[in-house]
Short mmCIF file of C-alpha atoms and ligand atoms in Angstrom, two decimals:
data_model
loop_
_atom_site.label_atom_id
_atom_site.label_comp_id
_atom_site.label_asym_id
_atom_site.label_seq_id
_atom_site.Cartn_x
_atom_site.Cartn_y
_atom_site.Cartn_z
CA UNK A 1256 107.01 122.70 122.48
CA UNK A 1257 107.20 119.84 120.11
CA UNK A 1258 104.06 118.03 120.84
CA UNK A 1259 101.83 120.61 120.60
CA UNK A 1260 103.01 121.99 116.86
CA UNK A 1261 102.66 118.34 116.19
CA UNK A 1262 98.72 118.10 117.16
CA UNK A 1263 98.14 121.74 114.99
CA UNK A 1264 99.93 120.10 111.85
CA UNK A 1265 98.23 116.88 112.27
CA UNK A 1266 94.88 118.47 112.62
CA UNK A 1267 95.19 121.08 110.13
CA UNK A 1268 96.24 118.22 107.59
CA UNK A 1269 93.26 116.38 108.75
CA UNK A 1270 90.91 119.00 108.44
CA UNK A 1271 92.57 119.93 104.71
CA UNK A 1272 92.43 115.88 103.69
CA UNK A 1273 88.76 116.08 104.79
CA UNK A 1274 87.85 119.33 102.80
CA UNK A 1275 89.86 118.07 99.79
CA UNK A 1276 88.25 114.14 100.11
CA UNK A 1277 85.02 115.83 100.29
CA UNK A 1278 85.78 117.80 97.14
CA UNK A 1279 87.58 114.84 95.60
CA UNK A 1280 84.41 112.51 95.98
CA UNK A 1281 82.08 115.21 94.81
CA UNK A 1282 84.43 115.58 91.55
CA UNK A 1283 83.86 111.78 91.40
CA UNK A 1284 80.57 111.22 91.27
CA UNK A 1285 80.16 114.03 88.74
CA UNK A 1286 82.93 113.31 86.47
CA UNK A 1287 81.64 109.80 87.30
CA UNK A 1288 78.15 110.08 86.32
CA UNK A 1289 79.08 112.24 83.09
CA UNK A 1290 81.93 109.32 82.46
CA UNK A 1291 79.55 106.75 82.68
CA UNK A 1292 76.84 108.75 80.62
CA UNK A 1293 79.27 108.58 77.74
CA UNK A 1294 80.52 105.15 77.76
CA UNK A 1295 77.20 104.37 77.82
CA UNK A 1296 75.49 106.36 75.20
CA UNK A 1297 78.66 104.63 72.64
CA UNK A 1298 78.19 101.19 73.71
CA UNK A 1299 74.02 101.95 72.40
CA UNK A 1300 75.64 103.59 69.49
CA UNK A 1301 77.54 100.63 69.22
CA UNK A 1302 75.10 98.03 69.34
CA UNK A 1303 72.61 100.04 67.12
CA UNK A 1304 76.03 99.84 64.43
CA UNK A 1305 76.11 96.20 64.71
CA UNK A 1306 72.16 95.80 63.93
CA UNK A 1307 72.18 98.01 61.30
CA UNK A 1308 75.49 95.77 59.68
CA UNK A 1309 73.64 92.32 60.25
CA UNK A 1310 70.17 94.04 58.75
CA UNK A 1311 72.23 95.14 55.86
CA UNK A 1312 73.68 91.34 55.58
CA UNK A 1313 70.65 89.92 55.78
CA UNK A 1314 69.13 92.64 52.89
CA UNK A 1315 72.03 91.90 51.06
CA UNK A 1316 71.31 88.08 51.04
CA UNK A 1317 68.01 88.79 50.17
CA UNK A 1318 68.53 91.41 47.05
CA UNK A 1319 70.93 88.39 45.75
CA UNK A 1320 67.83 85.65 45.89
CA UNK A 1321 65.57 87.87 44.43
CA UNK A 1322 68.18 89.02 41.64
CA UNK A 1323 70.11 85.95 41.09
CA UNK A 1324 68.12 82.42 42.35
CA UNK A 1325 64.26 83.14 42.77
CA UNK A 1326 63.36 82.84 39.45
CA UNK A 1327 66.01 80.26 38.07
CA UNK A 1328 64.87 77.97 40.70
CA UNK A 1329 61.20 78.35 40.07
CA UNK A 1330 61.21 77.51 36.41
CA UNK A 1331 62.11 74.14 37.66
CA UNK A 1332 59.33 71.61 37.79
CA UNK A 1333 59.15 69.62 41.56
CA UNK A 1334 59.40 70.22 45.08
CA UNK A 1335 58.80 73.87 46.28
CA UNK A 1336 62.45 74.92 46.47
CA UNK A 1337 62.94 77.17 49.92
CA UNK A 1338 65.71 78.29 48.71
CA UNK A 1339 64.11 80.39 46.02
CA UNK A 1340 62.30 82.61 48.83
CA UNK A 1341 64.16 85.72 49.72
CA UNK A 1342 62.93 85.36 53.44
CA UNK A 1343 64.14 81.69 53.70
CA UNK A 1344 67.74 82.74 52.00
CA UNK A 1345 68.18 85.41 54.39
CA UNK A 1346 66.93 84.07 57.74
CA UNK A 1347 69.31 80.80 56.80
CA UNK A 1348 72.50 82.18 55.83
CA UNK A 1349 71.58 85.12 59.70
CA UNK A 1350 71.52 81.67 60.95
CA UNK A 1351 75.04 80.74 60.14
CA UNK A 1352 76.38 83.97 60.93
CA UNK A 1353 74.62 83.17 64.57
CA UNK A 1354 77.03 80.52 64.80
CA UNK A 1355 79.16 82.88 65.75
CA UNK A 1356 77.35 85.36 67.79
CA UNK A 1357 74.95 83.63 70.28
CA UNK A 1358 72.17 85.72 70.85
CA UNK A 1359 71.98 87.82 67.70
CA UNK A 1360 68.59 86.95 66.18
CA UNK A 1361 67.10 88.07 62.66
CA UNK A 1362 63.97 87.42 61.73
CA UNK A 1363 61.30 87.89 59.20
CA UNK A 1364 57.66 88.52 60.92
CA UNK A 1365 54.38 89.03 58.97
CA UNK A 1366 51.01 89.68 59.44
CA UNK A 1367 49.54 87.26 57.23
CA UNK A 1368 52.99 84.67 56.69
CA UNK A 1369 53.07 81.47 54.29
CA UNK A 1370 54.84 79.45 57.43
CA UNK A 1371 52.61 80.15 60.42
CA UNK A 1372 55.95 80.12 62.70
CA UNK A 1373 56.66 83.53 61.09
CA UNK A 1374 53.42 84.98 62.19
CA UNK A 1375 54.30 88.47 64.06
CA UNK A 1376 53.27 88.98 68.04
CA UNK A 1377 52.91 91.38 70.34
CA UNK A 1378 55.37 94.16 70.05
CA UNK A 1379 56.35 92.54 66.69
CA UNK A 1380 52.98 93.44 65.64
CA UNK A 1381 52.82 96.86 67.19
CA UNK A 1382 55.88 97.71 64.66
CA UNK A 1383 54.52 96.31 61.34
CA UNK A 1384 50.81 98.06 62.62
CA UNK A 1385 53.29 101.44 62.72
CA UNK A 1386 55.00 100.64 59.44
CA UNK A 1387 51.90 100.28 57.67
CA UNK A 1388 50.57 102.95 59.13
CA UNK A 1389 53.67 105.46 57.43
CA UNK A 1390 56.15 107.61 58.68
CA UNK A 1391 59.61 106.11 59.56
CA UNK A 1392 61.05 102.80 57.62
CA UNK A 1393 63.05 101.88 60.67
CA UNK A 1394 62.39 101.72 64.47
CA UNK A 1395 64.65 100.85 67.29
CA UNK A 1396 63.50 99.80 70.64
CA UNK A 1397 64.25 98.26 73.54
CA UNK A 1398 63.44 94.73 75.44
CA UNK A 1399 64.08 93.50 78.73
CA UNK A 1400 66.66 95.00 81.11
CA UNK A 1401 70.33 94.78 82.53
CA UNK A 1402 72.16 90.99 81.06
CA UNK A 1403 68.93 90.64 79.34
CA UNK A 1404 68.72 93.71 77.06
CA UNK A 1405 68.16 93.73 73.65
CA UNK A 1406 68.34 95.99 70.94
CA UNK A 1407 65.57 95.43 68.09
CA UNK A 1408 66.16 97.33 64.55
CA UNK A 1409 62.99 96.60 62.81
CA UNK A 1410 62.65 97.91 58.93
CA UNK A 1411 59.46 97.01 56.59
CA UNK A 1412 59.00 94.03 54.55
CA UNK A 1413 57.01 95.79 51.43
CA UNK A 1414 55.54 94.22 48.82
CA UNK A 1415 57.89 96.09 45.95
CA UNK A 1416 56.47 94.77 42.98
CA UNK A 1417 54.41 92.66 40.74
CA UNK A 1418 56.84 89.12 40.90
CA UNK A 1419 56.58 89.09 44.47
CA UNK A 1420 52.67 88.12 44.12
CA UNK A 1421 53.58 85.21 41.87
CA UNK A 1422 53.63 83.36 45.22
CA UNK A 1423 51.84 85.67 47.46
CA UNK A 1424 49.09 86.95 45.58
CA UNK A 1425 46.43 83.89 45.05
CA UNK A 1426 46.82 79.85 45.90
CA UNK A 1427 45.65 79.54 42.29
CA UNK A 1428 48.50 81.90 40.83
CA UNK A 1429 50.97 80.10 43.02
CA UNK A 1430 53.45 77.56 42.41
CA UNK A 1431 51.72 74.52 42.74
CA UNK A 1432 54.43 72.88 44.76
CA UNK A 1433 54.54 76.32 47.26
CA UNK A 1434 50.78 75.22 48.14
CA UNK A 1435 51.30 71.77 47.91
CA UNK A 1436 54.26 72.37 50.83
CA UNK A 1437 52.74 75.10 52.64
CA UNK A 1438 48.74 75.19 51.70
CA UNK A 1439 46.42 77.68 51.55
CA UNK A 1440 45.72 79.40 54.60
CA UNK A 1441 48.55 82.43 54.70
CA UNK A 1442 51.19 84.10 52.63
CA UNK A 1443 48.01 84.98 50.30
CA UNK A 1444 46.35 88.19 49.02
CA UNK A 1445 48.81 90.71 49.38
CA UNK A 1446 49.01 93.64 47.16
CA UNK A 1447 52.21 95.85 45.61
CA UNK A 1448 53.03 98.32 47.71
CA UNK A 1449 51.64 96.64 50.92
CA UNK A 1450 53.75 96.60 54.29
CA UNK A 1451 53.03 92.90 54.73
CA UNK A 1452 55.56 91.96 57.86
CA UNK A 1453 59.30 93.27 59.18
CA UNK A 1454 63.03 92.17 59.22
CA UNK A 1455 63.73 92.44 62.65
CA UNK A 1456 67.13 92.01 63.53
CA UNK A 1457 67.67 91.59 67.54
CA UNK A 1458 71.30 92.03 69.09
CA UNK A 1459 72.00 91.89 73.28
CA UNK A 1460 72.99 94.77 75.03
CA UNK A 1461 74.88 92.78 77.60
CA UNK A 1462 78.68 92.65 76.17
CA UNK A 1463 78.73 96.77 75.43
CA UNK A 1464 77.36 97.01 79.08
CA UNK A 1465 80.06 94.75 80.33
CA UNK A 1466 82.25 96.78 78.43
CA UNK A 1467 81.33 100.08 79.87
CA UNK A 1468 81.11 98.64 83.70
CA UNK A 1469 84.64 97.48 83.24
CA UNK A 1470 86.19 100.82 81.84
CA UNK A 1471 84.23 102.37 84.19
CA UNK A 1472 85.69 100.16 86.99
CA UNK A 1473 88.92 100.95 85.47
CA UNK A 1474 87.98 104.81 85.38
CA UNK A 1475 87.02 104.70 89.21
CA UNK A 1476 90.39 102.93 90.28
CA UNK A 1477 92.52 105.22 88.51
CA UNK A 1478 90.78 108.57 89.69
CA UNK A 1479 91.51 107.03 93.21
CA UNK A 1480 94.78 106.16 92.62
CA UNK A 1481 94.96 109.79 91.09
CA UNK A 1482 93.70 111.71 94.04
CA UNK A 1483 95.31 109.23 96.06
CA UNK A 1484 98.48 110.41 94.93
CA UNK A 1485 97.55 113.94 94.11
CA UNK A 1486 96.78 113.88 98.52
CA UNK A 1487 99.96 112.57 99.15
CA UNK A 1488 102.06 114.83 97.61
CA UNK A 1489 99.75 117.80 98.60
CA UNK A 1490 100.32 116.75 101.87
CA UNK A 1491 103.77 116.27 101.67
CA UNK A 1492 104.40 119.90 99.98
CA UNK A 1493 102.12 121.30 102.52
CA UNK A 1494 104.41 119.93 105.41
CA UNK A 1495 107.41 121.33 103.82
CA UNK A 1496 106.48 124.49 102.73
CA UNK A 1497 103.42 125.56 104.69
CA UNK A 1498 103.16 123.72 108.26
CA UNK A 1499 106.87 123.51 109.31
CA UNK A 1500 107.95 126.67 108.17
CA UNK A 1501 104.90 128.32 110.25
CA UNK A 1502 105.69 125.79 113.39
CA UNK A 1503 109.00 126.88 113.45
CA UNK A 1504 108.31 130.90 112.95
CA UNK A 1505 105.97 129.81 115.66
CA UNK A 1506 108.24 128.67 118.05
CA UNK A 1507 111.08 131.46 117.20
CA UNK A 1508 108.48 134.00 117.94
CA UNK A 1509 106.95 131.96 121.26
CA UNK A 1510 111.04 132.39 121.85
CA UNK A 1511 111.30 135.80 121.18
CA UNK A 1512 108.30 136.49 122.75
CA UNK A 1513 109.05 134.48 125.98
CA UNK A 1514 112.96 135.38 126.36
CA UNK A 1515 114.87 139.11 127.42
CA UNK A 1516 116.25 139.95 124.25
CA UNK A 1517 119.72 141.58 126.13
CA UNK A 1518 120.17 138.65 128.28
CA UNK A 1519 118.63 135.43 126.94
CA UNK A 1520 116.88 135.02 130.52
CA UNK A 1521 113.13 134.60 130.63
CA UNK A 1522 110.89 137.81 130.57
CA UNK A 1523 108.67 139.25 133.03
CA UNK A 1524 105.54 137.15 131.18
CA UNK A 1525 107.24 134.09 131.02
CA UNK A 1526 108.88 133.95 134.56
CA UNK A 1527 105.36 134.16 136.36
CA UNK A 1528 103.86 131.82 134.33
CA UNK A 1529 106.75 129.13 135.12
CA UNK A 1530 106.14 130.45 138.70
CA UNK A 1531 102.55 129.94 138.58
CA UNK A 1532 102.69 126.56 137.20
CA UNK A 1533 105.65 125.32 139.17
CA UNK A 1534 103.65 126.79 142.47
CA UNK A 1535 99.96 124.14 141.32
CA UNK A 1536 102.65 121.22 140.62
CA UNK A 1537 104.42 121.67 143.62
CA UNK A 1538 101.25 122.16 145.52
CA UNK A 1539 99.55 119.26 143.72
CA UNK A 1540 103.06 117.03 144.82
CA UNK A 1541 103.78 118.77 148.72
CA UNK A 1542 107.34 119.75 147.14
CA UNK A 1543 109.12 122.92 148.42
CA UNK A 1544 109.72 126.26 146.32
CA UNK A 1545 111.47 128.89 146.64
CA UNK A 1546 113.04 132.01 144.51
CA UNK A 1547 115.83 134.77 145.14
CA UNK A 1548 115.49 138.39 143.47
CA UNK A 1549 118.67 139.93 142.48
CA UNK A 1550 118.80 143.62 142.13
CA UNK A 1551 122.42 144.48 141.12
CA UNK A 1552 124.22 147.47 143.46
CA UNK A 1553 124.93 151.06 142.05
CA UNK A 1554 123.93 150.06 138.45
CA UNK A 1555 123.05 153.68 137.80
CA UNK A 1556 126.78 154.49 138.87
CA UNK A 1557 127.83 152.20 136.11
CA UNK A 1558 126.34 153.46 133.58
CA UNK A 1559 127.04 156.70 134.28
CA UNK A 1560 130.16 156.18 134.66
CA UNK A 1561 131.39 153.43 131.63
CA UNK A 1562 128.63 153.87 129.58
CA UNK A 1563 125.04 152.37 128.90
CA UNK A 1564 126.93 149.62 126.72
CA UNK A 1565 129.29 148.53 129.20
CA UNK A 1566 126.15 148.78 131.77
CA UNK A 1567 124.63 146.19 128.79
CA UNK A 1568 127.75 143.79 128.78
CA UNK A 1569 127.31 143.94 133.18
CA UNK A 1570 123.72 142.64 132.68
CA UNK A 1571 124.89 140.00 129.77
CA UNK A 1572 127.90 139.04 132.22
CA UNK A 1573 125.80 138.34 135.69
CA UNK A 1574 123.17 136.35 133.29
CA UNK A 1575 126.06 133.92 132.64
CA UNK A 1576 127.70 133.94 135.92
CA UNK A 1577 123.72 133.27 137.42
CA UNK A 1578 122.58 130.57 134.92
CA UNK A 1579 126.33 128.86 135.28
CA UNK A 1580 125.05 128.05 139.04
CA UNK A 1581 121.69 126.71 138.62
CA UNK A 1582 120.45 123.60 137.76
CA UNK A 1583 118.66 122.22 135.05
CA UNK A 1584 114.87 122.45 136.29
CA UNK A 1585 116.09 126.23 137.73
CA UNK A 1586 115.03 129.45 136.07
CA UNK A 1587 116.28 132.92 135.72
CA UNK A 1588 114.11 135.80 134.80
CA UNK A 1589 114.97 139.51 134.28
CA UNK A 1590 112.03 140.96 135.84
CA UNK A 1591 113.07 144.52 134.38
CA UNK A 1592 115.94 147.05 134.31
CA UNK A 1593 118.50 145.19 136.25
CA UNK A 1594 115.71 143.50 138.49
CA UNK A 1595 116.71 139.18 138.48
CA UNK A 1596 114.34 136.73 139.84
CA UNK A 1597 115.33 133.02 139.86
CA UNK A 1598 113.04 130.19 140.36
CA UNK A 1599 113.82 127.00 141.79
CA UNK A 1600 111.45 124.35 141.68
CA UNK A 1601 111.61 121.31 145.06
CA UNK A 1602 113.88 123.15 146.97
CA UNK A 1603 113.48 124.49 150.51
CA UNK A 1604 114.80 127.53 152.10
CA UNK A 1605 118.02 126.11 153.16
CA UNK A 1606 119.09 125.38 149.55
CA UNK A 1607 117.74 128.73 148.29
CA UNK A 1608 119.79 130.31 150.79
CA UNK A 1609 123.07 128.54 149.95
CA UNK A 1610 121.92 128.90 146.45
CA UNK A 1611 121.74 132.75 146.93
CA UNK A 1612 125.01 132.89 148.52
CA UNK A 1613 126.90 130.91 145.03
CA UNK A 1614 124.89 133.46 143.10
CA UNK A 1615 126.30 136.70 145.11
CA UNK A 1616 129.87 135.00 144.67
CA UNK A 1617 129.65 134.29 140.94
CA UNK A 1618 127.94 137.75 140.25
CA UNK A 1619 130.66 139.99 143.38
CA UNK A 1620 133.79 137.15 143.17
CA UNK A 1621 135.22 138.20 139.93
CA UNK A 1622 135.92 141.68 138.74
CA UNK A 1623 133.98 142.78 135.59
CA UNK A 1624 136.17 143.54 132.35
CA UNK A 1625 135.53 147.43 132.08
CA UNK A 1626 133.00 148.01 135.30
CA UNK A 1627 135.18 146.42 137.86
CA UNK A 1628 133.66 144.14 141.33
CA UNK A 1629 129.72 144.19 140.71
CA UNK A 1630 127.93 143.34 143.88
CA UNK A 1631 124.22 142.67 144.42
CA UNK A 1632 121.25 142.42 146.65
CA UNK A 1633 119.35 139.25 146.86
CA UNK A 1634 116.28 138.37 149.05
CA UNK A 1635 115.11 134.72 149.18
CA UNK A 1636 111.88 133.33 150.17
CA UNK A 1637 110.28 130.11 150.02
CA UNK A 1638 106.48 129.68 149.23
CA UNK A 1639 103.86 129.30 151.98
CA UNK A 1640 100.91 126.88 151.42
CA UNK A 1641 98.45 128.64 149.46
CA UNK A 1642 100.34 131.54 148.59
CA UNK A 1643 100.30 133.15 144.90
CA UNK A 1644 103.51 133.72 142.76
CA UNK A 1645 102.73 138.11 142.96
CA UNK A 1646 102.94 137.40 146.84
CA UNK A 1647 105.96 134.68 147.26
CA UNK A 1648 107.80 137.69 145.05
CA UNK A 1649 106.39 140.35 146.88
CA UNK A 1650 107.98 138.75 150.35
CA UNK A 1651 111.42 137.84 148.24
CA UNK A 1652 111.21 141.62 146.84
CA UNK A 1653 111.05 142.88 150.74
CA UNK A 1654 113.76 140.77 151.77
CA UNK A 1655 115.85 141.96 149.15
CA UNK A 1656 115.30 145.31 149.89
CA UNK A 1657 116.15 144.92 154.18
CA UNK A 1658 119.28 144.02 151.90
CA UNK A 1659 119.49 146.82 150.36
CA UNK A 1660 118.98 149.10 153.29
CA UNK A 1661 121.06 146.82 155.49
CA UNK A 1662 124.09 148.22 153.33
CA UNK A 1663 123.75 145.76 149.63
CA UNK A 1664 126.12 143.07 148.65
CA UNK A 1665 124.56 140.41 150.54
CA UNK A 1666 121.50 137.96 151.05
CA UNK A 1667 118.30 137.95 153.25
CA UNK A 1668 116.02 135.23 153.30
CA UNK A 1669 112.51 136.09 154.32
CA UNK A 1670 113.25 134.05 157.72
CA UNK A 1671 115.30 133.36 159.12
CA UNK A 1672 118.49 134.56 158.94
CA UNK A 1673 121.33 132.90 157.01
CA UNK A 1674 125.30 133.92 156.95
CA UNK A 1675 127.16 134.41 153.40
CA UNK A 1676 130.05 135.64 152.14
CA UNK A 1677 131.10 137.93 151.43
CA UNK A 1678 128.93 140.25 152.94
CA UNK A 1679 127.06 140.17 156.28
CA UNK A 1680 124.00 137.89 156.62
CA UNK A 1681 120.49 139.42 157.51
CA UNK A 1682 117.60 138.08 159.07
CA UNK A 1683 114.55 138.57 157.25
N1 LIG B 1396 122.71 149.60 130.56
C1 LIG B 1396 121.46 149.40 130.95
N2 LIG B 1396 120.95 150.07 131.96
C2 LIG B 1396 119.67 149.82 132.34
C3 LIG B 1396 118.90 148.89 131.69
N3 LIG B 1396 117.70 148.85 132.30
C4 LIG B 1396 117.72 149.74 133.30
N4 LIG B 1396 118.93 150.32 133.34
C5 LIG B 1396 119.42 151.32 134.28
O1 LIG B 1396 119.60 150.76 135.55
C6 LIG B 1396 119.59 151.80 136.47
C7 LIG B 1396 118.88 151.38 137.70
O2 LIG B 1396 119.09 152.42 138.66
P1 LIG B 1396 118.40 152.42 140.02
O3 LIG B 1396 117.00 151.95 139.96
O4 LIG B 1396 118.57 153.82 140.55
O5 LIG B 1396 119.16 151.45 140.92
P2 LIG B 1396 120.72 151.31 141.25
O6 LIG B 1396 121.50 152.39 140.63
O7 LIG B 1396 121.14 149.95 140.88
O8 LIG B 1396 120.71 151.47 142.80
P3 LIG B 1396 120.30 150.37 143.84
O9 LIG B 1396 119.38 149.45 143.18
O10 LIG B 1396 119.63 151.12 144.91
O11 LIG B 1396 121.53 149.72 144.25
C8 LIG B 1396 118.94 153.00 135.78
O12 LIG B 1396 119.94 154.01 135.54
C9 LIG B 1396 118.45 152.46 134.46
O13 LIG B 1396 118.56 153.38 133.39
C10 LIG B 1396 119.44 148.18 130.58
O14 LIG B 1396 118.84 147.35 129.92
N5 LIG B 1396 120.73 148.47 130.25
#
């Protein structure tokens, strides 16, 4: 009875931990994927932030040259100061900030540059082509992939107005030291109002990535720790207040429904299914079999005469008397009315017999409370190779009935013959 509950609990949790895993990992991957869409959109947004602070920096630098040292350095006769060049102040002073970020870059790319280093390439170009050509006055893209990502912000270096072409308009309007240091091949010719070049500031994606695989990392052990525990104590509260409860209304009811609710013996059902089974084991093993039907005497008379409850307690009383006798492995049935059957597994017709004869005794040796001596019919019969249960009954129902007619309150056994007292012994 036990093991069997058992294997339904354990496979109806299975089958529930596989539904809700299933469920579980589906939730997962979306939640995941939506998660993960998140962190990374903010760590862009982040990253964008931090170009857009270093390109104001480095504007900030450069407004202060122009403002502040440009001229009062110029006026000065002598070397070509760098320091009076707005580009050269700001791409420095990015440089020391670098110190302390690796991998940041800012830069100042032209067309047409005075230091042929700062000549613009490729994509570089591609973004001063688009600034000159109008529409936005800042473009963000994207380089390389993965660890090597990196995040361009790119605004317009514009002529803005007519002091700027002190050094970039002609050689011969330039500072003499400017073309004495750089020459006269670039940096020359531009007009006011001319997208010449581009501050390009360049920051790596990589440490906002890391940042979002980590969380995310962090995010996936939780969840799991979280459904982990959520399947635990779903499991645990399904146990207590779903499973048992059901395997133990189960096995009442498999109780109910397999015991004679007057006398506690087995029922009808339940009696020729032990019968069956015991017949295919002892078969299977060459062990004997045997059973005894008890029909008790004048039960009508009873009732009639003490009453249909008293006739009740006579039924409840032989039960007792009966199941006192057997043994452990034996098994009494009320086959209906006050119809007994007992079953008794590896035991041959001699012991049913002597059996029978203890049963007559308990049921005939002691006086019922209200009803007085009870006697009783038994017929005993031991199974035949290849016989069913319906026919070893069917001979113990005929014997019982020769003891009936032979005058009641006695035993036969199908054959042959055994003596018991009290009453006279008939041969079957
Ligand atoms: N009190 C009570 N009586 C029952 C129950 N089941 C059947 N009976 C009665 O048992 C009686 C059986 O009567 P019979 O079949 O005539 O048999 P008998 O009177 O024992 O006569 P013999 O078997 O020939 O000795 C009937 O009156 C049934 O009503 C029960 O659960 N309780």
């Amino acid at each position: 009875m036990t093991s069997k509950p058992d294997g339904w609990m354990k496979s109806t949790r299975g089958r529930l931990n596989m539904v809700l895993a299933g469920v579980s990992a589906v939730a997962m991957l979306v939640s995941g994927s939506v998660f993960h869409a998140a962190l990374s959109q903010d760590a862009h947004e982040d990253v964008r932030r931090e170009a857009v602070l270093q390109m104001a920096t480095a504007q900030a630098v450069r407004a202060y040259t122009s403002e502040h040292v440009r001229d009062a350095l110029l006026q000065h006769d002598g070397p070509f100061p760098p320091a009076a060049v707005p580009s050269f102040s700001a791409v420095t002073t990015m440089k020391y900030l670098q110190q302390a970020y690796p991998d940041y870059r800012y830069q100042e790319l032209a067309i047409n540059p005075t230091q042929p280093d700062n000549r613009a390439r490729g994509w570089e170009l591609q973004v001063i082509e688009a600034f000159r050509a109008g529409g936005a006055e800042e473009r963000f893209l994207t380089t390389g992939s993965g660890a090597a990502q990196m995040l361009h912000y790119a605004r317009p270096l514009r002529v803005v107005n007519e002091a700027c072409l002190r050094c970039h308009g002609s050689p011969e309007a330039a500072p003499a030291a400017l073309v004495a240091k750089y020459g006269r091949q670039g940096g020359f010719g531009w007009r006011v109002g001319e997208v010449v070049g581009a501050q390009i500031v360049s920051v790596p994606a990589r440490t906002a990535f890391a940042r979002v695989d980590s969380t995310f990392l962090h995010y996936l052990g939780a969840s799991a720790a979280l459904f982990l525990s959520f399947f635990a104590v779903l499991n645990w509260m399904l146990s207590r207040t779903v499973l048992q409860p059901i395997v133990s209304s189960n096995q009442r009811l498999a109780k109910l429904a397999s015991r004679d609710g007057l006398t506690g013996a087995a029922n009808r059902r339940r009696f020729l299914a032990q019968l069956d089974g015991e017949i295919r084991r002892c078969g299977t093993q060459g062990a004997p079999l045997s059973v005894i039907m008890i029909d008790l005497d004048h039960f009508k008379r009873i009732n009639d005469e003490h009453g249909h409850a008293v006739g009740d307690e006579v039924l409840r009383s032989c039960c007792r008397r009966v199941k006192r006798r057997l043994g452990p492995s034996d098994v009494l049935g009320r086959l209906g009315g006050e119809e007994f059957a007992v079953l008794l597994p590896a035991t041959d017709e001699s012991g049913a017999g002597q059996m029978a004869a203890l049963l007559l005794l308990a049921i005939s040796g002691k006086p019922m409370q209200q009803a007085g001596q009870v006697t009783a019919s038994l017929g005993v019969a031991r199974h035949r190779a290849g016989e069913t249960g319906a026919q070893l009954l069917e001979r113990a129902d005929a014997a019982l009935y020769r003891a009936k007619r032979e005058g009641r309150n006695r035993v036969v056994r199908a054959a042959p013959l055994i003596p018991v007292v009290p009453g006279a012994c008939v041969a079957g």
